[in-house]
Short mmCIF file of C-alpha atoms and ligand atoms in Angstrom, two decimals:
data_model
loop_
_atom_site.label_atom_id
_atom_site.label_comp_id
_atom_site.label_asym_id
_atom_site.label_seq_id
_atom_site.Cartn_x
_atom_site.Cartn_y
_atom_site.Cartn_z
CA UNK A 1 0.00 0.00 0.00
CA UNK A 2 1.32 3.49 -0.81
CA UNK A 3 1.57 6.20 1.97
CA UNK A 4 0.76 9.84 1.87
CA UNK A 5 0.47 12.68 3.81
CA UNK A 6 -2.22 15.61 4.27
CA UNK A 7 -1.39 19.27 3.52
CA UNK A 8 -4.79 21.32 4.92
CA UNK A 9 -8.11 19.50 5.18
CA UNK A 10 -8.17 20.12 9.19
CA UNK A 11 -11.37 20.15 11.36
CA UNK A 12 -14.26 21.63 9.89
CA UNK A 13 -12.63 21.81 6.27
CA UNK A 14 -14.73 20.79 3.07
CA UNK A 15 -13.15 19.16 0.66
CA UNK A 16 -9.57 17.60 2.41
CA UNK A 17 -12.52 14.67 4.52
CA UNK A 18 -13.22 13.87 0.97
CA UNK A 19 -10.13 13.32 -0.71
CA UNK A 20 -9.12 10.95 2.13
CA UNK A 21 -12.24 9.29 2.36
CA UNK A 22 -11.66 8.76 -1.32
CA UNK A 23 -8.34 7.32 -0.90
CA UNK A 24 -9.51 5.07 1.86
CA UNK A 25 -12.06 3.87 -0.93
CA UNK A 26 -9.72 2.73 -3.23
CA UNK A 27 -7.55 0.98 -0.69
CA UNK A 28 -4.09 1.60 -2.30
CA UNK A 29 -3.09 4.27 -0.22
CA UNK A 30 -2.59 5.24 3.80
CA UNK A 31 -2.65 8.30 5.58
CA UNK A 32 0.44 8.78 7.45
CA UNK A 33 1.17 11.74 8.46
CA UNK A 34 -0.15 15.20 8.29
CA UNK A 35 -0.16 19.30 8.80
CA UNK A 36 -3.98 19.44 8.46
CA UNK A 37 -4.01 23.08 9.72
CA UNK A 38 -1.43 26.22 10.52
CA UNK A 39 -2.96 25.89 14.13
CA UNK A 40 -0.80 22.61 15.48
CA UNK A 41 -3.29 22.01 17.85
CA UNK A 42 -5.89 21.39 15.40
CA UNK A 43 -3.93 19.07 13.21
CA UNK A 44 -3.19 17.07 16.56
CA UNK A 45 -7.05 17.01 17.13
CA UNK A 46 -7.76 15.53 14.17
CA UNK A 47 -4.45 13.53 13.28
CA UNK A 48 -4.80 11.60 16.05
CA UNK A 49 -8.56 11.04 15.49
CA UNK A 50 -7.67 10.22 12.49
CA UNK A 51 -5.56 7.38 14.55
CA UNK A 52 -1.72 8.50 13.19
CA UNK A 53 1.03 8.83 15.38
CA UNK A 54 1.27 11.94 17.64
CA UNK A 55 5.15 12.35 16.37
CA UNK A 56 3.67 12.11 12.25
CA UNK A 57 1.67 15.07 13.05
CA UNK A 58 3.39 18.28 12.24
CA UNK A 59 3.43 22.61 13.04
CA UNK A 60 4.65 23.33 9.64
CA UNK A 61 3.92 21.72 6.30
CA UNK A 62 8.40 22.15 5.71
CA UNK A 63 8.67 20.79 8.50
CA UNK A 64 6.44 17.30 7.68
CA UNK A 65 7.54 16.87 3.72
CA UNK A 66 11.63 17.86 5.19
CA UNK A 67 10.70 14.50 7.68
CA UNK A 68 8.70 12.76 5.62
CA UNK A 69 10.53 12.81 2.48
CA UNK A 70 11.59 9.07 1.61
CA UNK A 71 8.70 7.51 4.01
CA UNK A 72 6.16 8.73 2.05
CA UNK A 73 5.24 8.26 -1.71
CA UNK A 74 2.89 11.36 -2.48
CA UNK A 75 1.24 14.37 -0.66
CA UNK A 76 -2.02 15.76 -0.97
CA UNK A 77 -2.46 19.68 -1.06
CA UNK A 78 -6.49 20.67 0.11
CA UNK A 79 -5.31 24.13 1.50
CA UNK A 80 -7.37 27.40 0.71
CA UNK A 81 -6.13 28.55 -2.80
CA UNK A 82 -2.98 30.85 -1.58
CA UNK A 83 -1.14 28.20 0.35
CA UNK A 84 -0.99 25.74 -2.67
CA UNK A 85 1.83 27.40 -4.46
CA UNK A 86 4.45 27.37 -1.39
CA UNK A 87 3.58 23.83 -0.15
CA UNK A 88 3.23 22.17 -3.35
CA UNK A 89 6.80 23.90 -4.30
CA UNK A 90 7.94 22.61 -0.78
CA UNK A 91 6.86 18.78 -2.05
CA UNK A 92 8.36 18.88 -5.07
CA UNK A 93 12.09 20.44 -3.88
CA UNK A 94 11.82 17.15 -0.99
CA UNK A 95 11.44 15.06 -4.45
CA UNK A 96 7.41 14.01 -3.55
CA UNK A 97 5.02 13.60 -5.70
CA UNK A 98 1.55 15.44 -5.69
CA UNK A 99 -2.11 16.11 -5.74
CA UNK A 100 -3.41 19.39 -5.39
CA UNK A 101 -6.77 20.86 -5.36
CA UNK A 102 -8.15 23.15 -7.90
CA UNK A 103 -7.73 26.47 -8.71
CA UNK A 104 -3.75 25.08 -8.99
CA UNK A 105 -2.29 28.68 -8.13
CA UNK A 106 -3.05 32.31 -7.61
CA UNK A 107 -0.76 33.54 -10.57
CA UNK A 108 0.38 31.42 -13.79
CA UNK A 109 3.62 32.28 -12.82
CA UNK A 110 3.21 30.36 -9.99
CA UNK A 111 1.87 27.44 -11.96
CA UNK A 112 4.33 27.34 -14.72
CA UNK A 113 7.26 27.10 -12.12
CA UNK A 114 5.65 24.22 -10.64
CA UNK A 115 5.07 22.42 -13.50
CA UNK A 116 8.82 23.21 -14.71
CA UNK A 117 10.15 22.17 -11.21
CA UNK A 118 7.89 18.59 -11.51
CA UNK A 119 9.22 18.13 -14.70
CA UNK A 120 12.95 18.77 -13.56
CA UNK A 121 12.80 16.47 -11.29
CA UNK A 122 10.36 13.86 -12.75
CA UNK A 123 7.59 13.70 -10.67
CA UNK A 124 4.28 13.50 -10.78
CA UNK A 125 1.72 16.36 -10.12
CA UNK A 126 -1.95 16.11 -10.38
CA UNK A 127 -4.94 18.16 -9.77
CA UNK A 128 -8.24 16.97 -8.95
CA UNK A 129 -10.54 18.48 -11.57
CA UNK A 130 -12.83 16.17 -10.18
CA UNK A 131 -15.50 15.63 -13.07
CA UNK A 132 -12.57 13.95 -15.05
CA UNK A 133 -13.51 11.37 -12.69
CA UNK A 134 -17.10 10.53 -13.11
CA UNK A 135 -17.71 7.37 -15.74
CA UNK A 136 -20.58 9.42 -17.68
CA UNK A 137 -18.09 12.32 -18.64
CA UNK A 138 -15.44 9.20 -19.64
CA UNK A 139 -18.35 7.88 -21.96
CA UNK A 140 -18.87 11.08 -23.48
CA UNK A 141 -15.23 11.41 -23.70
CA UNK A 142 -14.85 8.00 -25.63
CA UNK A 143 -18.62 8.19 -27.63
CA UNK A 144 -16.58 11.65 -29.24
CA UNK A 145 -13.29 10.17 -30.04
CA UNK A 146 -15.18 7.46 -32.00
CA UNK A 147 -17.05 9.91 -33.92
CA UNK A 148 -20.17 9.82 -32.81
CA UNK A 149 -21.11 13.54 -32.89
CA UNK A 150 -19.15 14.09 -35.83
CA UNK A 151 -17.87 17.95 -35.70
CA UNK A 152 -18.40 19.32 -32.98
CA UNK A 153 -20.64 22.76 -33.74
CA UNK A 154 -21.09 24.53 -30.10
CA UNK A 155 -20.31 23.43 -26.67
CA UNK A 156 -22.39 24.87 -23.97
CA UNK A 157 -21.02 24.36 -20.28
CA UNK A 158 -22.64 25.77 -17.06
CA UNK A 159 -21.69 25.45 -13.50
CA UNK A 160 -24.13 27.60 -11.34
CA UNK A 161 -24.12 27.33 -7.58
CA UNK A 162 -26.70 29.35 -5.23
CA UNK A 163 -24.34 29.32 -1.83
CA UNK A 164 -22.89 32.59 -2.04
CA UNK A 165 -26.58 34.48 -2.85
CA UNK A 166 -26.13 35.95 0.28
CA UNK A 167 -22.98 37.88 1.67
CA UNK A 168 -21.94 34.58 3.82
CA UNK A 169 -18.37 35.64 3.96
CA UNK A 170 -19.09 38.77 6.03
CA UNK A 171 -20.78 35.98 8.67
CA UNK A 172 -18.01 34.48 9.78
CA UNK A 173 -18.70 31.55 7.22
CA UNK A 174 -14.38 29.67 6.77
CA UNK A 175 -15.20 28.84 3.34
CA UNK A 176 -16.64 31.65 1.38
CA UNK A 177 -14.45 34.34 4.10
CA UNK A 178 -10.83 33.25 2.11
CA UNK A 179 -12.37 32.75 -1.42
CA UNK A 180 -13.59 36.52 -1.32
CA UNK A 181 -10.44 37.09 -0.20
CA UNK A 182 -8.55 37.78 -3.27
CA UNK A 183 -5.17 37.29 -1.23
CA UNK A 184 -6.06 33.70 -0.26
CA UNK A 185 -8.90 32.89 -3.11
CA UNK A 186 -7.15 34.66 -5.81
CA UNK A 187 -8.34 37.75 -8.54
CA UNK A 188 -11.54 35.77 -8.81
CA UNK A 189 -14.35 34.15 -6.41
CA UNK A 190 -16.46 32.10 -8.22
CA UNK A 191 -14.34 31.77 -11.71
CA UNK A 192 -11.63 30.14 -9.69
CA UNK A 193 -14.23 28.38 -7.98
CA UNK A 194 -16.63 26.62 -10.11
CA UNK A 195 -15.64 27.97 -13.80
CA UNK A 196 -12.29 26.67 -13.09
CA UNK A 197 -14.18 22.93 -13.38
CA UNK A 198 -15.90 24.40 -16.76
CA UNK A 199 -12.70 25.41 -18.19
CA UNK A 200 -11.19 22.04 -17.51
CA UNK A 201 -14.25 19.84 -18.43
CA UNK A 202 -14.93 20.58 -21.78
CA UNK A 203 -11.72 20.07 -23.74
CA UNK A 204 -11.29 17.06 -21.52
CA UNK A 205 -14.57 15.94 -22.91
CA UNK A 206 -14.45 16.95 -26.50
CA UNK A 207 -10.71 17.37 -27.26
CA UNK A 208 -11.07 20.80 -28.26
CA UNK A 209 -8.50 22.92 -27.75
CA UNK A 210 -9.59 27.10 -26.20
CA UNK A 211 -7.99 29.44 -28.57
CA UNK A 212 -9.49 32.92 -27.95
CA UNK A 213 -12.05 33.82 -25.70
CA UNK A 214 -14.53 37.01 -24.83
CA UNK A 215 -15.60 37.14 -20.58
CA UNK A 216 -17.94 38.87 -18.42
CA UNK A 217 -17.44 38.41 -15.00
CA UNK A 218 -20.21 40.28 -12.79
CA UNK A 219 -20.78 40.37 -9.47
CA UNK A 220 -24.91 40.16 -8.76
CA UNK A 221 -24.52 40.07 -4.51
CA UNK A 222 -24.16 43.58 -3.29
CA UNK A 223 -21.09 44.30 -1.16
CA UNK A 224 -18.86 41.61 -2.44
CA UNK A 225 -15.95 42.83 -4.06
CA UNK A 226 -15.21 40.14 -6.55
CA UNK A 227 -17.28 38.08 -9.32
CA UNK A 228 -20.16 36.21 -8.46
CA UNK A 229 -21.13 35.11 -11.71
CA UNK A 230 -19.78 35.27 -15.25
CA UNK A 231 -20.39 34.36 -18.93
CA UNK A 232 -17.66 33.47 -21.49
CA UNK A 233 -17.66 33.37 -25.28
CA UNK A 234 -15.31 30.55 -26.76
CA UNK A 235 -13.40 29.42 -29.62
CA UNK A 236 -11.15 26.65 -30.32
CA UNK A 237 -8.62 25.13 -32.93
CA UNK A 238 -11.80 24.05 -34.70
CA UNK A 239 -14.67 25.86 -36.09
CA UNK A 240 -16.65 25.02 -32.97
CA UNK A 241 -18.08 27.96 -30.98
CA UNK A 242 -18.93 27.68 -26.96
CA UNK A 243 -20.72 29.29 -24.50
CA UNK A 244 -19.90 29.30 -21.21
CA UNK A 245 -21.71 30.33 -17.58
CA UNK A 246 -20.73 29.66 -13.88
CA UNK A 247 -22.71 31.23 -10.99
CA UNK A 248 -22.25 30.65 -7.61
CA UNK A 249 -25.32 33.65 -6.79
CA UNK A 250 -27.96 31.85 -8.68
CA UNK A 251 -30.25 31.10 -6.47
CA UNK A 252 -31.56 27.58 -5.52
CA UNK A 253 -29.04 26.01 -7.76
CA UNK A 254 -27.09 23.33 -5.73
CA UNK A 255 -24.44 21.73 -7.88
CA UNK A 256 -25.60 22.51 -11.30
CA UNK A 257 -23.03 21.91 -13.25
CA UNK A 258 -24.19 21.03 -17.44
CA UNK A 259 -22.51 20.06 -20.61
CA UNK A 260 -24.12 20.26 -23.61
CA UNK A 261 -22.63 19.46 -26.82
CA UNK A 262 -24.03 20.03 -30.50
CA UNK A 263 -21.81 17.88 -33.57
CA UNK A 264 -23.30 17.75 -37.08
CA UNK A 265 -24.19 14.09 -36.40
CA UNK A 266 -25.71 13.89 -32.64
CA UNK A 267 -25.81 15.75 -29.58
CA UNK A 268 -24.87 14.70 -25.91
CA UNK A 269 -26.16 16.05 -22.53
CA UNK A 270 -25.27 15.47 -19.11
CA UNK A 271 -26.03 16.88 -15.91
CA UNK A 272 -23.74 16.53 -12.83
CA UNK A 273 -27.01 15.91 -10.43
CA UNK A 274 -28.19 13.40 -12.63
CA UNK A 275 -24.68 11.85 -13.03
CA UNK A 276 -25.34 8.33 -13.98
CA UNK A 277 -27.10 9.43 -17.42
CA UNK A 278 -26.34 10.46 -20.48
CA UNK A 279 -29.01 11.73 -23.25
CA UNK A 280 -27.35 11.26 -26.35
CA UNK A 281 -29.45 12.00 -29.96
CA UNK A 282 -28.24 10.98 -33.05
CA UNK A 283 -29.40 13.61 -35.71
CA UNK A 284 -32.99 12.65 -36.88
CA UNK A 285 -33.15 10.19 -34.21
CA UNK A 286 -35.41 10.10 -30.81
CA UNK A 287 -33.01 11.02 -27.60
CA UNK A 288 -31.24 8.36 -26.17
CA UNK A 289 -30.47 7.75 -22.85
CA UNK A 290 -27.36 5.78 -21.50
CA UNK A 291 -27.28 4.43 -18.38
CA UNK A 292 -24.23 3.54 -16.09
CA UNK A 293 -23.50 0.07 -15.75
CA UNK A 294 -25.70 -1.23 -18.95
CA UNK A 295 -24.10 -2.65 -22.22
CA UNK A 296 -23.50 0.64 -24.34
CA UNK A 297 -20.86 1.42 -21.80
CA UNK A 298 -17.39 1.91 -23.76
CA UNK A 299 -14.22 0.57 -22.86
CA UNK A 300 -12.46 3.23 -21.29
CA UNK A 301 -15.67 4.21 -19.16
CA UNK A 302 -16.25 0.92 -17.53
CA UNK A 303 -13.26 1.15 -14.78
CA UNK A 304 -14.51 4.35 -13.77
CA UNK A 305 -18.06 2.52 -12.73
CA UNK A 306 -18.34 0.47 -9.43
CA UNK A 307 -21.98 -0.37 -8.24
CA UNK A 308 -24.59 -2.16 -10.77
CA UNK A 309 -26.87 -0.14 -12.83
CA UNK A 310 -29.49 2.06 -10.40
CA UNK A 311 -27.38 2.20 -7.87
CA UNK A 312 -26.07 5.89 -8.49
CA UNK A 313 -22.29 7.13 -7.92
CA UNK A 314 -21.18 10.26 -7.77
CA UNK A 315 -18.60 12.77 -6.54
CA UNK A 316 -17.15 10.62 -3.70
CA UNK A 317 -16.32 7.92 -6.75
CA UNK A 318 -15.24 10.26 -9.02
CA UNK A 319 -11.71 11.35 -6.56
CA UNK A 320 -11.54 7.93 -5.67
CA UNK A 321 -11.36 7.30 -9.65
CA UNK A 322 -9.11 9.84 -10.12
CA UNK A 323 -7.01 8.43 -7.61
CA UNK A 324 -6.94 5.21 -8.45
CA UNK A 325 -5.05 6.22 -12.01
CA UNK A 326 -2.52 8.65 -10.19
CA UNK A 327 -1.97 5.71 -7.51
CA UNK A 328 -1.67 3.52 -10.53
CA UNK A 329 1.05 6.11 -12.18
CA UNK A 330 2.78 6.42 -9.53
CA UNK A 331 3.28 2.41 -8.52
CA UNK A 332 3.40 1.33 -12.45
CA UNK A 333 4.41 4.21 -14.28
CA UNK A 334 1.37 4.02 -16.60
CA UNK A 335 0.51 7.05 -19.09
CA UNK A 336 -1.22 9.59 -16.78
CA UNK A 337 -4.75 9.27 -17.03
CA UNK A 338 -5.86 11.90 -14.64
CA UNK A 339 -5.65 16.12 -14.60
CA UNK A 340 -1.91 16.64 -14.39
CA UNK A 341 0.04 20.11 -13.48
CA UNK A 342 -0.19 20.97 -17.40
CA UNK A 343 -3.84 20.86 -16.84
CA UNK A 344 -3.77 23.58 -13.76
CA UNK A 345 -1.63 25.72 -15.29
CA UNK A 346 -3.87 25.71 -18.45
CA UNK A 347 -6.69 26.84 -15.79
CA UNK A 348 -5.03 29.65 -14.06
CA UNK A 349 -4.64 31.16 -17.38
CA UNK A 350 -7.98 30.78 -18.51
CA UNK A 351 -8.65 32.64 -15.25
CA UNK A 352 -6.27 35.58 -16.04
CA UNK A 353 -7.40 35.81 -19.85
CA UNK A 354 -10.90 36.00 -18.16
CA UNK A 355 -10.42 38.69 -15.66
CA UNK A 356 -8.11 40.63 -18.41
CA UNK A 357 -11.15 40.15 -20.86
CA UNK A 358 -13.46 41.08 -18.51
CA UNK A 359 -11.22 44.54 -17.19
CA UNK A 360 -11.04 45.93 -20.58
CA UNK A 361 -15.24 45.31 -21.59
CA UNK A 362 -15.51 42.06 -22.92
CA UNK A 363 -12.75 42.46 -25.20
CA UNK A 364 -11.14 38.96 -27.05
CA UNK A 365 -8.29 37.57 -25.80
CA UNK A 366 -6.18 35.14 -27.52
CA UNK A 367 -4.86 32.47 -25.97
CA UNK A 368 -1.11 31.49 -26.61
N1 LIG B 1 -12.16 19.46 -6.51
C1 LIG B 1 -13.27 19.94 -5.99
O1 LIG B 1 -14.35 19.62 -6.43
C2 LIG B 1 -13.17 20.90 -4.83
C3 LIG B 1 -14.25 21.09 -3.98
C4 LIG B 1 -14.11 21.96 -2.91
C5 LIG B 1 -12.92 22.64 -2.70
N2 LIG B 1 -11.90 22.47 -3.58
C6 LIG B 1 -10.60 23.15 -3.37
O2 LIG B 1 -9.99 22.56 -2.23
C7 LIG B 1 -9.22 23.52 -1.52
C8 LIG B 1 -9.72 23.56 -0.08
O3 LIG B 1 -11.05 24.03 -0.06
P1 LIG B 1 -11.98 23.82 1.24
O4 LIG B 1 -13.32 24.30 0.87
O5 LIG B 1 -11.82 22.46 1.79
O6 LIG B 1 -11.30 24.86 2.24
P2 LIG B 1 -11.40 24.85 3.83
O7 LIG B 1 -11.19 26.24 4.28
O8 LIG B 1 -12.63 24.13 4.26
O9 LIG B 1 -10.16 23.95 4.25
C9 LIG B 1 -8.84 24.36 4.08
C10 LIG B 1 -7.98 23.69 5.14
O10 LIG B 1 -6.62 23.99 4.88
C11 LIG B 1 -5.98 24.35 6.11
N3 LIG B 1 -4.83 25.20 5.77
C12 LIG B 1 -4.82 26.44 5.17
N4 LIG B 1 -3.55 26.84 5.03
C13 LIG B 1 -2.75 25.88 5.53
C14 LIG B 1 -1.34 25.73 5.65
N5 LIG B 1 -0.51 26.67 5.23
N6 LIG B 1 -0.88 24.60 6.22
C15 LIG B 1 -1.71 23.63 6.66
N7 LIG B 1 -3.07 23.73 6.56
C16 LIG B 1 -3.57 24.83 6.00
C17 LIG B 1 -7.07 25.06 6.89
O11 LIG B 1 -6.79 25.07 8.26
C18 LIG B 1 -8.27 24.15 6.56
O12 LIG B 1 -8.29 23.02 7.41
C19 LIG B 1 -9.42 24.84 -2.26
O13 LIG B 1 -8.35 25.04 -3.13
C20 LIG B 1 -10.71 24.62 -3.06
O14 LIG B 1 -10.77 25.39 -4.25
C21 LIG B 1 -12.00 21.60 -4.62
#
């Protein structure tokens, strides 16, 4: 069994519970030590609820990866946005490899040193873009590459969210306090956020590849000071057009996130709530729908599924799935299968073209 340790995810934090619980789903990797929080007394709290040893538990994320290095085969980074940079940098120099959480930096400057650094000194580095993971959006993935939308005319993706409607970060509230922060979240709340998943799903899904792109970020809830909600023109290395939206102020939205793509022989639809289906229409044709776990289930989509047919799966799965192919990379040295550092770094500069599109009216940007 591989070991790792925890960089963030202390008590009360969102998303860190999950990517362990994820990892304890697979069963090919053990938490072993951990700086869960900058307070030491929280990451004793929970280290040791967590049942490691009192002297694995560390005040300083240096500290841990500077003791840890060799004992260890990868870290995990589920810190708010800021501290990813510095600790994922402080993996890599120790010679770990690593999985950080999305939005991969604050600056792309920040990103493309990382990635140069991994590179350097060939190891891995992964970012969960979690609905890479889910065995619908693999389906769609593979139903494409076979050809059966035939071009791909316009790709609409939307991510709204309706927890930030209300000024929660002036309430005390840990999550949305540091992403309005734009020293901890970065230039952008909800963009880095949610559209940060967009951004990443849909040439991971199609194959397309963002060339130039026209944003408007708003923000709808008064008081905040960054973007709440935004809509993005796209094109790509194709003739296909896109639309994008993300939202994290529309109201009564949960976890909305929708892709919708339109070739000239069939169109596909899924819907992250409803993620064991896919409606796919050949053109001319009545819509059908796929179902996760039946027979039309490609190849490279039938890993990613676990339970029978019925029995839905969702978000928990789809880290575990992810995972399971950087687990797999990192004991076999199989082609990476899962969102690497390339992938972040592609993100964060989505998110600058976006704000620098959005600064200047709505102006096109090209993207290098
Ligand atoms: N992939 C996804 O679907 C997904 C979902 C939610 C959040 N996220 C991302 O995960 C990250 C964490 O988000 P969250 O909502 O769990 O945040 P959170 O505030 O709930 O948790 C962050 C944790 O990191 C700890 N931390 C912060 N700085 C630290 C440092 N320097 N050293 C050690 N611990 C430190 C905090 O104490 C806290 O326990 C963010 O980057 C967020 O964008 C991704």
């Amino acid at each position: 069994m591989l070991k790792y340790a925890m960089i963030g995810g202390g008590p009360g934090a969102f998303v860190g519970g999950v990517h362990r619980r994820a990892l304890a789903l697979n069963g090919t990797a053990k938490l072993v030590a951990g700086c869960f929080s900058r307070d030491l007394e929280k990451t004793r709290a929970i280290g040791l609820e967590l049942g490691l040893d009192e002297d694995r538990l560390y005040a300083t994320p240096e500290e841990m990866t500077r003791l840890e290095a060799g004992d260890i085969d990868f870290a995990v980074v589920v810190t708010s946005n800021e501290a990813h940079y510095p600790n994922v940098k402080t993996c890599l120099e120790y010679g770990i490899h690593v999985m950080c959480d999305k939005p991969f930096t604050i600056t792309s400057a920040q990103a493309e040193e990382l990635v140069a650094l991994a590179s350097e000194k060939e190891l891995i580095l992964a970012v969960t873009y979690t609905y890479a993971g889910y065995p619908m959006v693999r389906q769609a993935r593979e139903m494409i590459e076979r050809g059966d939308l035939g071009d791909i005319r316009f790709v609409n993706c939307e991510y709204p969210q309706g927890w930030l409607a209300e000024m929660l970060e002036t309430t005390g509230h840990t999550q949305a306090s540091w992403r309005a922060d734009p020293e901890r979240g970065g230039a952008t709340l909800s963009l880095g956020d949610v559209g940060s998943h967009v951004e990443h799903l849909v040439p991971f899904v199609t194959g397309l590849n963002l060339t130039r792109l026209a944003a408007r970020l708003d923000t709808l809830v008064e008081g905040r000071t960054l973007d709440d909600n935004g809509v993005i023109l796209t094109e790509y290395d194709t003739s296909a057009r896109g639309m994008y939206w993300y939202s994290q102020a529309a109201t009564g939205c949960v976890n909305g996130l929708k892709l919708r793509i339109f070739g000239d022989k069939g169109g596909l639809e899924w819907f992250q709530e409803d993620p064991d289906h896919l409606r796919y229409t050949p053109i001319g044709h009545p819509p059908q729908i796929i179902v996760r776990g039946m027979p039309e289930m490609l190849p490279g989509a039938i890993p990613y599924s676990h339970t029978p047919p019925g029995h839905p799966e969702g978000w928990l799965q789809a880290f575990a799935n992810i995972y399971s192919a950087f687990c797999a990379t990192i004991e076999h040295g199989v082609t990476p299968d899962f969102p690497t550092g390339e992938d972040g770094l592609r993100g964060v500069r989505f998110i600058e073209a976006c704000v620098e599109s959005s600064r200047n009216g709505t102006t096109w940007i090209d993207l290098a």
